[in-house]
Amino acid sequence: MTGVRAPPAPSVDDVRTWLQRQRKLLERERNTEREQLLERHGLALLGLGVASVRVGQGAKLLVELERPAAFHTSIYFPPHQMRPGDTVELLDNAPKKEGQENKERGVVSRVSDTTITVVIDDSTAKGDDARIDLDLPSSIRLVKLANEVTYDRMDDALKQLEQLESPNDIINCLLGRTPPTWEDVSSFTPPTFLNESLNEPQKSAISFAMRANHLALIHGPPGTGKTTALAELVVHLVAQGEKRILVCGASNLAVDNLLERVVGNPVYRDALQRAGAGATRVGHPARVLQKLSSVTLDSQCAYSPEGELVRDVAREIDDLMSVLSPAKTARAGNKSSRTAPRPKGAERRKMWEQVRELRREYRKREKALSGTVLQRANIVFATCHGAGSRQLEGFEFDYVIIDEVCQALEATCWTPILKLAPHGRVILAGDHLQLPPTVKADPDKPPVAKSNAKTLQPPHTLETTLFDRILHMYGDGCKALLSVQYRMNDEIMGFPNEQLYEGKLVAHSSCAAVRLSDIEGYEQGDDEVWGAPLVFYDTTGAGMYEREGDVDDTSGTLMQSQSKSNENEAAIVGKHIEALVAHGLEVSRIAVLSPYASQVATLSSQLHPVHGHELEIGTVDGMQGREKDAIILSLVRSNDAHEIGFLQDRRRLNVAMTRAKRHLVVVGDADTIAGGRDSGEGRRFLRAWVEHLHSNAVVEMGFE
């Protein structure tokens, strides 16, 4: 295809060196995450008791934890960071010597103000002999852990790739050995699109992906409807023939967003039904959006016609567990509240053995059942990590589609890719100009650039994604750009469009001229600042210096972490929000962002008591993929040394400045941001931004 480069093919030694560097960087990242999470940023809840132990879907053991009234003045948890899907460990509240402590590992399933439910992990059990009789201490310490399984699967994928004796066409293409090709446009019949609202760039991108013989990249800048285009592509690929598709994402949210677009659209449901195709979501139920639970593998197994025998076994297990476990109303530390004596000694051991045997039978039947359900599913949805689950062992797919691939480590993308059939094809969708995957370990020193540099250069950082590497190898000819965006007005879009997207983005007519004054009930007044698309509070010369701040949760559930904060900027943000609300804007339409966690904590402590939690306050990183009518961005940095830290990453700033639909407010010190002698890419980007703001925004002096 015209425009696709054909770089020199890497040798076997080049590939081996590249793989070894990937594995080295992964091991360093694993160790860094373990150190930061478990030592410096260790998260824990202390003094918990067991409210109940029961069997859930998939015969998994569920332990419900609470704060016993006998040990705490309040049954409500203090602020904490435990969320559904987190990997945790249950330990004795009184630490013991290493090796003497009982440990149970699991995944948080449900969190309320007074209870946390943990699904106990059986992944270390051999075969079907999962240990069942939990030996839980009376007082428990719940600790959030780094997810080691993720790193194990990435390492396994790289090992598998390294051991391939005869890589197929798609793998050779991904490694730079053979350039990708496409079916000629003249012989391709475009599909009849089901979504009538698709624009021409979306239709073109879908056709481009369908013509691919090996791979295709879909480049989706902010607000351009990337997920919409992918949903249409998935349905067409299945509807046009007997194809099996593995749809993955960098996160559970990315997967669920795409899954919801496919199964939540009546037109798509009808098309899949006509094709006799079904969809199944593989993954831990605790990590799947509740409204999509009916599409999960566990749910489809539980409610399928073949599942009656499995349900019979589950009922027997429940009956035994109701006797073995304390009643739901029984509170730990309060023996008098127990309604019936629990079996002890030999009787208890015998009942646990019955549970063990029933669980073994359950797992045997469930394994056969899950295989049957997955065989019927033409579309399987999973995270890249989840594609390595035991349920998908032995399955092959015609297509692997990975959404938000620019937020995923390359190593984790190989897990689904290695499940492709020899004729398989890969579709990668994302935006390499927004935030890369989160990497905690410091990068290696970048290699010295050489004119004869090899195609497959060993990466110096895990931030180099598969999308980045493919685009660098083969050039823009291997990607389709989605160029019509539906979020921002022209003024907000202007700077990132010119600086990052070569001026190729176009605002759709539905958003190109939107203003706050379009919102019902909002009164702009005479001052243009309350209706302007861009507002810049320039604090230069105001002495509003940053300070070192500690994110310190006084509840004792979080350890301290150094960050930056700026209380003067927080005050400016507060005044601007008060004025917006006074003019009639609902706080739910506003979000406050900052690159620094300490500033987020400062803003939250000042603004949430006034405006409530409907006012969203968070880091820039947490806002990727989302939008609000008004965004207020506190840049924080103000110092005589012109140090800018996080702000030098233009991808982070791109996310920050493309979340607002109608009103973007920037609070910062122009002299700090644009000053200094640094001439690097990040500083040049910031200088251009400050110049753009001074020329196009309503500029307010922050000290007035």
XYZ file of C-alpha atoms in Angstrom, residues 8-631:
624
model
C 15.168 -3.450 7.041
C 14.081 -6.738 8.598
C 15.563 -7.451 12.068
C 17.757 -10.512 12.512
C 17.075 -13.344 14.932
C 19.597 -11.775 17.327
C 17.841 -8.402 17.041
C 14.535 -9.985 18.061
C 16.179 -11.850 20.931
C 17.839 -8.654 22.199
C 14.549 -6.756 21.944
C 12.691 -9.459 23.900
C 15.375 -9.603 26.579
C 15.158 -5.833 27.058
C 11.356 -6.025 27.326
C 11.639 -8.686 30.035
C 14.313 -6.746 31.893
C 12.180 -3.597 31.936
C 9.123 -5.599 33.035
C 11.003 -7.125 35.964
C 12.238 -3.691 37.020
C 8.662 -2.353 36.779
C 7.343 -5.265 38.858
C 9.907 -4.631 41.586
C 9.275 -0.891 41.595
C 5.504 -1.323 41.855
C 5.911 -3.859 44.645
C 8.197 -1.507 46.558
C 6.022 1.579 46.115
C 2.695 -0.081 46.796
C 3.647 -2.368 49.654
C 6.225 -0.213 51.396
C 6.041 3.496 50.665
C 2.394 3.652 49.613
C 1.102 0.651 51.540
C -2.702 0.723 51.818
C -4.466 -1.140 54.587
C -7.586 -1.369 56.744
C -6.989 -2.628 60.257
C -8.951 -4.484 62.925
C -11.529 -6.114 60.656
C -13.683 -9.098 61.517
C -15.404 -11.787 59.457
C -19.131 -11.133 59.070
C -19.750 -14.220 56.926
C -18.179 -16.772 54.599
C -20.272 -18.048 51.728
C -20.003 -19.527 48.252
C -20.672 -17.267 45.287
C -20.916 -17.654 41.546
C -18.399 -20.139 40.205
C -18.221 -21.847 43.631
C -15.844 -19.088 44.729
C -15.469 -18.427 48.443
C -16.684 -14.979 49.486
C -15.445 -13.507 52.760
C -17.401 -10.508 54.008
C -15.402 -8.238 56.331
C -16.639 -5.558 58.713
C -15.483 -3.323 61.564
C -16.745 -5.168 64.668
C -18.558 -2.955 67.124
C -16.669 -4.714 69.925
C -13.364 -3.247 68.667
C -14.359 0.055 67.033
C -16.418 3.059 68.052
C -17.918 3.209 64.557
C -18.916 0.410 62.191
C -18.181 2.697 59.209
C -14.860 2.403 57.410
C -12.521 5.407 57.452
C -11.459 6.786 54.041
C -9.584 4.070 52.158
C -8.438 3.004 48.702
C -9.995 -0.464 48.450
C -11.994 -0.761 45.231
C -13.757 -3.642 43.447
C -11.166 -5.524 41.421
C -8.223 -4.737 43.714
C -5.923 -7.607 44.685
C -5.697 -7.827 48.478
C -4.262 -9.966 51.249
C -5.946 -10.908 54.545
C -3.418 -11.043 57.400
C -3.474 -11.262 61.166
C -3.976 -7.781 62.560
C -1.062 -8.341 64.947
C 1.950 -8.831 62.668
C 3.918 -12.037 63.209
C 7.332 -13.175 62.035
C 7.724 -13.795 58.331
C 6.613 -17.324 57.498
C 4.452 -17.694 60.598
C 1.596 -15.480 59.430
C -1.583 -16.924 57.945
C -2.217 -15.305 54.571
C -5.237 -15.399 52.312
C -5.151 -13.625 48.968
C -8.178 -12.511 47.000
C -9.934 -9.866 44.930
C -12.279 -7.203 46.304
C -15.753 -7.940 44.984
C -17.976 -5.398 46.684
C -17.445 -2.331 48.876
C -19.986 -0.513 51.027
C -19.685 1.904 53.941
C -19.686 -0.968 56.428
C -18.599 -4.133 54.596
C -15.991 -5.293 52.099
C -16.441 -8.614 50.306
C -13.330 -10.466 49.129
C -13.331 -13.369 46.674
C -10.658 -15.769 47.920
C -8.047 -16.650 45.315
C -7.756 -20.316 44.362
C -5.275 -19.722 41.553
C -2.445 -21.349 43.498
C -4.411 -24.571 43.959
C -3.322 -27.550 41.903
C -5.996 -29.050 39.689
C -9.338 -29.164 41.426
C -7.931 -29.586 44.944
C -8.550 -26.031 46.111
C -8.156 -25.672 49.871
C -11.487 -24.789 51.384
C -11.295 -24.579 55.187
C -10.216 -20.986 55.721
C -8.079 -20.330 58.760
C -8.877 -16.652 59.258
C -7.698 -14.769 62.364
C -10.256 -13.121 64.624
C -8.811 -9.689 63.850
C -7.755 -9.062 60.266
C -5.499 -6.598 58.468
C -6.601 -6.074 54.840
C -3.727 -4.933 52.601
C -3.863 -3.849 48.963
C -1.280 -5.637 46.808
C 0.465 -5.224 43.503
C -1.038 -7.604 40.947
C 1.769 -10.124 40.406
C -0.340 -12.282 38.067
C -0.339 -9.487 35.485
C 3.451 -9.487 35.344
C 3.587 -13.283 35.235
C 1.308 -13.335 32.185
C 3.295 -10.645 30.393
C 6.522 -12.515 31.030
C 4.923 -15.769 29.860
C 3.798 -14.096 26.625
C 7.309 -12.832 25.897
C 8.768 -16.263 26.645
C 6.244 -17.863 24.302
C 7.121 -15.345 21.598
C 10.830 -16.029 22.085
C 10.335 -19.797 21.756
C 8.387 -19.675 18.478
C 10.370 -21.565 15.859
C 8.338 -20.513 12.821
C 6.447 -17.258 13.499
C 3.389 -16.744 11.292
C 2.813 -13.787 8.984
C 1.165 -11.523 11.531
C 3.937 -11.985 14.100
C 6.605 -11.356 11.467
C 4.706 -8.226 10.492
C 4.494 -6.978 14.096
C 8.225 -7.584 14.564
C 9.121 -5.630 11.427
C 10.173 -8.589 9.301
C 7.504 -8.180 6.620
C 5.499 -5.001 5.868
C 1.701 -5.097 6.229
C -0.506 -5.142 3.132
C -4.113 -4.278 2.343
C -6.697 -5.519 -0.126
C -6.917 -3.142 -3.058
C -9.664 -0.536 -2.756
C -10.933 -1.319 -6.262
C -11.722 -4.933 -5.350
C -13.195 -4.147 -1.915
C -16.935 -3.784 -1.438
C -17.622 -1.367 1.440
C -20.101 -2.647 4.018
C -23.606 -1.288 4.456
C -23.169 0.625 7.690
C -25.657 -0.047 10.450
C -25.017 3.153 12.394
C -26.429 5.898 10.179
C -24.697 8.639 12.173
C -21.167 7.527 11.281
C -19.117 10.224 9.567
C -16.910 9.679 6.518
C -13.593 9.333 8.425
C -15.193 6.679 10.657
C -16.545 4.782 7.647
C -13.173 5.058 5.940
C -11.365 3.745 9.045
C -13.718 0.760 9.295
C -13.186 -0.104 5.618
C -9.418 0.385 6.041
C -9.392 -2.124 8.923
C -11.542 -4.624 7.011
C -9.167 -4.484 4.023
C -6.113 -5.235 6.180
C -4.280 -8.494 5.459
C -2.165 -8.261 8.611
C -2.768 -5.224 10.792
C -4.314 -1.763 10.859
C -4.044 1.167 13.246
C -7.035 3.399 13.994
C -5.888 6.751 15.356
C -8.599 8.327 17.482
C -7.820 11.833 18.853
C -10.006 13.188 21.691
C -13.746 13.127 21.025
C -13.536 11.568 17.547
C -15.765 8.549 18.226
C -13.138 5.812 18.234
C -15.238 3.436 20.342
C -18.258 4.100 18.108
C -16.248 3.107 15.032
C -14.845 -0.010 16.718
C -18.315 -1.209 17.750
C -19.474 -0.977 14.125
C -16.328 -2.799 12.975
C -16.826 -5.660 15.441
C -20.417 -6.260 14.350
C -19.523 -6.167 10.634
C -16.633 -8.611 11.006
C -18.912 -11.132 12.701
C -21.902 -10.533 10.441
C -19.926 -11.071 7.223
C -18.965 -14.663 7.996
C -17.972 -17.322 10.510
C -15.350 -15.282 12.296
C -14.234 -15.363 15.911
C -13.065 -12.080 17.380
C -11.169 -11.393 20.592
C -11.869 -7.801 21.655
C -9.491 -6.448 24.293
C -8.687 -3.213 26.048
C -5.990 -1.766 28.250
C -8.421 -1.661 31.198
C -11.690 -3.176 32.304
C -13.409 0.164 31.706
C -12.148 0.304 28.104
C -13.441 -3.223 27.480
C -16.813 -2.551 29.105
C -17.310 0.721 27.207
C -16.886 -1.119 23.912
C -18.966 -4.087 25.066
C -21.810 -1.753 26.054
C -21.736 -0.111 22.606
C -22.132 -3.534 20.962
C -24.711 -5.268 23.173
C -26.544 -2.091 24.204
C -27.425 -1.056 20.662
C -30.698 -2.666 19.449
C -29.552 -2.435 15.814
C -26.358 -4.302 16.616
C -28.204 -6.880 18.724
C -30.538 -7.601 15.806
C -27.599 -7.902 13.388
C -25.799 -10.340 15.688
C -28.972 -12.342 16.185
C -29.470 -12.619 12.421
C -25.887 -13.844 12.121
C -26.426 -16.342 14.952
C -23.556 -14.690 16.837
C -23.170 -14.146 20.561
C -20.857 -12.151 22.852
C -19.250 -13.196 26.136
C -17.245 -11.113 28.614
C -14.365 -13.026 30.218
C -12.937 -11.679 33.452
C -13.442 -11.503 37.177
C -17.082 -10.473 37.800
C -15.911 -7.966 40.413
C -14.089 -6.053 37.697
C -17.011 -5.883 35.248
C -19.621 -3.106 35.252
C -22.694 -4.356 37.114
C -25.048 -3.505 34.245
C -23.070 -5.868 31.989
C -23.037 -8.816 34.403
C -25.504 -10.804 32.256
C -22.901 -10.933 29.460
C -20.133 -12.360 31.675
C -18.991 -15.941 31.263
C -19.929 -16.747 34.869
C -23.472 -15.460 34.398
C -23.984 -17.168 31.035
C -22.786 -20.446 32.536
C -25.013 -20.076 35.577
C -28.174 -19.397 33.580
C -27.608 -21.536 30.494
C -29.862 -24.567 29.927
C -26.864 -26.864 30.458
C -26.140 -25.222 33.799
C -28.856 -26.938 35.843
C -26.531 -29.720 37.013
C -23.971 -27.134 38.052
C -26.630 -25.186 39.936
C -27.656 -28.350 41.791
C -24.119 -28.761 43.098
C -23.979 -25.062 44.033
C -27.153 -25.412 46.106
C -25.640 -28.349 48.013
C -22.536 -26.280 48.733
C -24.685 -23.363 49.933
C -26.594 -25.657 52.308
C -23.364 -26.894 53.876
C -21.848 -23.402 54.057
C -24.917 -22.046 55.834
C -24.132 -24.464 58.651
C -20.358 -23.976 58.634
C -20.396 -20.163 58.419
C -21.705 -17.714 61.020
C -25.109 -16.219 60.363
C -25.218 -12.936 58.436
C -26.417 -11.164 61.573
C -23.635 -12.547 63.743
C -21.026 -9.931 64.553
C -17.399 -10.851 65.112
C -16.411 -10.422 68.752
C -19.984 -10.884 69.977
C -20.501 -14.620 70.543
C -23.894 -14.174 72.181
C -25.346 -12.981 68.876
C -24.808 -16.303 67.134
C -28.166 -17.977 66.574
C -26.953 -21.574 66.446
C -23.863 -23.541 67.489
C -21.422 -24.270 64.700
C -20.105 -27.825 64.159
C -16.719 -28.563 65.692
C -13.974 -31.130 65.600
C -14.465 -34.253 63.495
C -17.967 -33.198 62.419
C -16.661 -29.876 61.094
C -13.766 -31.540 59.244
C -16.170 -34.026 57.657
C -18.465 -31.233 56.453
C -15.524 -29.285 55.021
C -14.459 -32.433 53.175
C -17.955 -32.674 51.698
C -17.663 -29.072 50.553
C -14.271 -29.879 49.034
C -15.665 -32.811 47.066
C -18.677 -30.824 45.904
C -16.467 -27.963 44.799
C -14.272 -30.381 42.879
C -17.376 -31.687 41.112
C -18.596 -28.116 40.534
C -15.305 -27.080 38.921
C -15.267 -30.132 36.685
C -18.775 -29.461 35.424
C -18.213 -25.705 35.202
C -15.055 -26.139 33.123
C -16.947 -28.214 30.575
C -19.837 -25.752 30.636
C -17.630 -22.656 30.174
C -16.000 -24.336 27.182
C -19.439 -24.914 25.659
C -20.488 -21.290 26.245
C -17.249 -19.908 24.781
C -17.546 -22.127 21.716
C -20.896 -20.460 20.998
C -19.466 -16.944 21.452
C -18.262 -15.385 18.211
C -17.102 -12.309 20.104
C -15.104 -12.632 23.320
C -14.403 -9.482 25.349
C -11.523 -9.376 27.840
C -8.718 -7.162 29.031
C -5.353 -7.885 27.434
C -4.351 -9.463 30.741
C -7.627 -11.391 30.988
C -7.024 -12.940 27.571
C -4.458 -15.100 29.347
C -7.048 -16.705 31.626
C -7.452 -20.467 31.817
C -10.902 -20.290 30.204
C -9.361 -19.212 26.892
C -6.637 -21.853 26.760
C -6.691 -23.604 23.382
C -8.964 -21.041 21.687
C -7.912 -19.375 18.430
C -9.312 -16.195 16.897
C -9.490 -14.695 13.427
C -9.182 -11.126 14.693
C -7.735 -9.460 17.767
C -8.967 -5.900 18.315
C -7.307 -3.878 21.077
C -8.866 -0.596 22.169
C -6.923 2.093 24.102
C -3.776 0.250 23.060
C -1.667 3.351 23.753
C -2.448 2.930 27.455
C -1.266 -0.694 27.492
C 2.262 -2.035 27.879
C 3.364 -3.772 24.698
C 4.067 -7.002 26.577
C 0.452 -7.310 27.728
C -0.770 -6.890 24.128
C 1.091 -10.033 23.100
C -1.119 -12.167 25.361
C -4.191 -11.826 23.071
C -2.110 -11.578 19.868
C -0.610 -15.016 20.487
C -4.150 -16.436 20.397
C -4.532 -15.533 16.733
C -4.929 -18.219 14.107
C -2.109 -18.288 11.492
C -4.269 -16.211 9.131
C -5.296 -13.839 11.931
C -5.291 -10.051 11.834
C -4.749 -7.326 14.428
C -6.582 -3.998 14.746
C -5.031 -1.503 17.183
C -6.963 1.619 18.224
C -5.780 4.520 20.341
C -4.051 7.885 20.405
C -0.276 7.941 20.934
C -0.495 11.683 21.590
C -2.441 11.212 24.825
C -1.212 9.603 28.050
C 0.967 6.502 27.706
C 0.681 3.534 30.094
C 1.607 4.280 33.693
C 5.231 3.263 34.279
C 6.730 3.611 37.749
C 10.318 2.501 37.141
C 12.875 4.954 35.776
C 13.732 4.413 32.090
C 17.100 3.300 30.821
C 19.312 5.926 29.235
C 18.055 6.441 25.651
C 20.352 4.927 23.048
C 22.422 7.270 20.901
C 20.628 7.800 17.586
C 22.408 6.287 14.588
C 21.739 6.817 10.920
C 21.805 3.043 10.382
C 19.592 2.262 13.390
C 17.927 -1.134 13.236
C 14.185 -1.528 12.851
C 13.608 -3.334 16.150
C 15.412 -1.122 18.651
C 15.421 -2.392 22.264
C 13.174 0.049 24.180
C 14.621 2.195 26.958
C 11.190 2.559 28.582
C 7.960 0.577 28.785
C 6.134 3.741 27.709
C 6.965 2.757 24.121
C 3.721 1.034 23.161
C 2.954 -1.412 20.367
C 1.048 1.365 18.556
C 4.083 3.680 18.816
C 6.460 1.044 17.520
C 4.303 -0.026 14.567
C 3.715 3.596 13.552
C 7.452 4.327 13.797
C 8.322 1.267 11.673
C 5.753 1.576 8.903
C 4.735 5.245 8.925
C 1.339 6.924 8.599
C 0.331 4.635 5.753
C -0.577 1.911 8.251
C -3.130 4.034 10.110
C -6.533 5.623 9.545
C -7.187 8.944 11.259
C -10.558 9.823 12.777
C -10.610 13.547 12.111
C -14.089 14.753 13.104
C -14.407 15.461 16.821
C -17.699 15.843 18.708
C -16.577 17.310 22.034
C -14.882 20.715 21.945
C -15.724 24.018 20.394
C -13.304 25.397 17.809
C -11.477 27.636 20.284
C -10.684 24.852 22.762
C -9.713 22.479 19.957
C -7.487 25.021 18.219
C -4.161 24.659 20.020
C -3.905 20.863 20.365
C -5.137 20.510 16.782
C -2.385 22.697 15.347
C 0.411 21.505 17.635
C -0.273 17.766 17.761
C -2.660 16.761 14.962
C -1.216 18.801 12.084
C -4.424 20.838 11.850
C -6.333 17.813 10.541
C -9.117 17.803 13.180
C -12.479 19.369 12.411
C -15.102 20.184 15.032
C -18.498 18.737 14.130
C -21.264 21.283 13.638
C -22.933 20.023 16.828
C -20.056 21.310 18.973
C -18.007 23.784 16.909
C -19.670 26.891 18.335
C -21.081 25.726 21.687
C -20.860 28.093 24.677
C -21.855 28.059 28.332
C -24.588 30.532 27.417
C -26.269 27.754 25.381
C -27.071 25.883 28.592
C -30.592 26.489 29.849
C -30.596 28.615 32.974
C -27.072 29.968 32.528
C -26.790 33.780 32.431
C -23.428 35.034 31.159
C -23.857 38.658 32.193
C -21.770 41.554 30.896
C -18.323 40.167 31.735
C -17.017 38.072 28.847
C -14.987 35.851 31.191
C -18.188 33.959 32.117
C -18.915 32.982 28.536
C -15.465 32.750 26.952
C -14.274 29.353 25.666
C -10.745 30.055 26.981
C -9.790 31.843 30.212
C -6.236 32.194 31.534
C -5.478 33.316 35.105
C -1.819 34.327 34.764
C -0.214 34.511 38.216
C 3.161 35.769 36.970
C 4.718 38.132 39.512
C 2.024 37.528 42.114
C 4.274 35.531 44.454
C 1.885 32.579 44.360
C 4.620 30.012 44.788
C 4.151 26.266 44.889
C 5.098 24.288 47.962
C 6.019 20.747 48.795
C 2.886 19.010 49.968
C 2.175 15.681 51.578
C -0.842 13.619 50.634
C -1.648 12.630 54.205
C -4.788 10.737 55.080
C -5.286 11.312 58.797
C -7.273 8.080 59.121
C -4.042 6.113 58.924
C -5.113 4.183 55.858
C -2.632 5.947 53.573
C 1.047 6.670 54.011
C 2.500 10.003 52.985
C 3.618 10.747 49.458
C 5.480 13.887 48.396
C 3.769 16.027 45.795
C 3.255 19.696 44.909
C 0.459 22.060 45.879
C -0.448 25.709 45.462
C -3.060 27.111 47.850
C -3.252 30.461 46.055
C -4.227 28.743 42.809
C -6.803 26.736 44.749
C -8.334 30.011 45.973
C -8.582 31.319 42.395
C -10.232 28.071 41.310
C -12.723 28.363 44.170
C -13.709 31.921 43.249
C -14.185 31.013 39.593
C -16.446 28.083 40.487
C -18.503 30.249 42.835
C -19.067 32.715 39.999
C -19.987 29.983 37.498
C -22.529 28.565 39.932
C -23.896 32.035 40.651
C -24.404 32.503 36.916
C -26.464 29.321 36.818
C -24.058 26.473 35.966
C -24.650 23.229 37.840
C -21.558 21.950 39.675
C -22.067 18.516 38.102
C -21.076 20.115 34.767
C -17.708 21.247 36.176
C -14.474 19.335 36.803
C -11.290 20.596 38.442
C -8.028 18.985 37.352
C -4.390 19.149 38.351
C -1.322 17.094 37.490
C -0.449 16.861 41.216
C -2.134 14.643 43.811
C -1.334 17.066 46.631
C -3.118 19.881 44.787
C -6.092 17.581 44.236
C -6.175 16.966 48.003
C -5.951 20.722 48.687
C -8.709 21.515 46.206
C -10.921 18.732 47.576
C -10.561 19.906 51.177
C -11.511 23.462 50.209
C -14.198 22.893 47.584
C -16.073 19.723 48.510
C -17.410 21.163 51.804
C -18.825 24.088 49.787
C -20.073 22.408 46.603
C -20.382 18.742 47.590
C -19.012 15.731 45.728
C -21.000 16.516 42.600
C -18.050 18.768 41.835
C -15.508 16.386 40.358
C -11.904 17.004 41.414
C -9.106 14.768 40.239
C -5.812 14.288 38.475
C -5.381 14.819 34.765
C -4.548 11.144 34.321
C -7.877 10.048 35.786
C -9.872 12.167 33.325
C -8.633 10.588 30.096
C -11.512 9.516 27.878
C -14.031 11.739 29.691
C -15.458 15.250 29.348
C -17.274 18.094 31.139
C -18.842 21.356 30.002
C -16.345 23.348 32.067
C -12.828 22.283 33.044
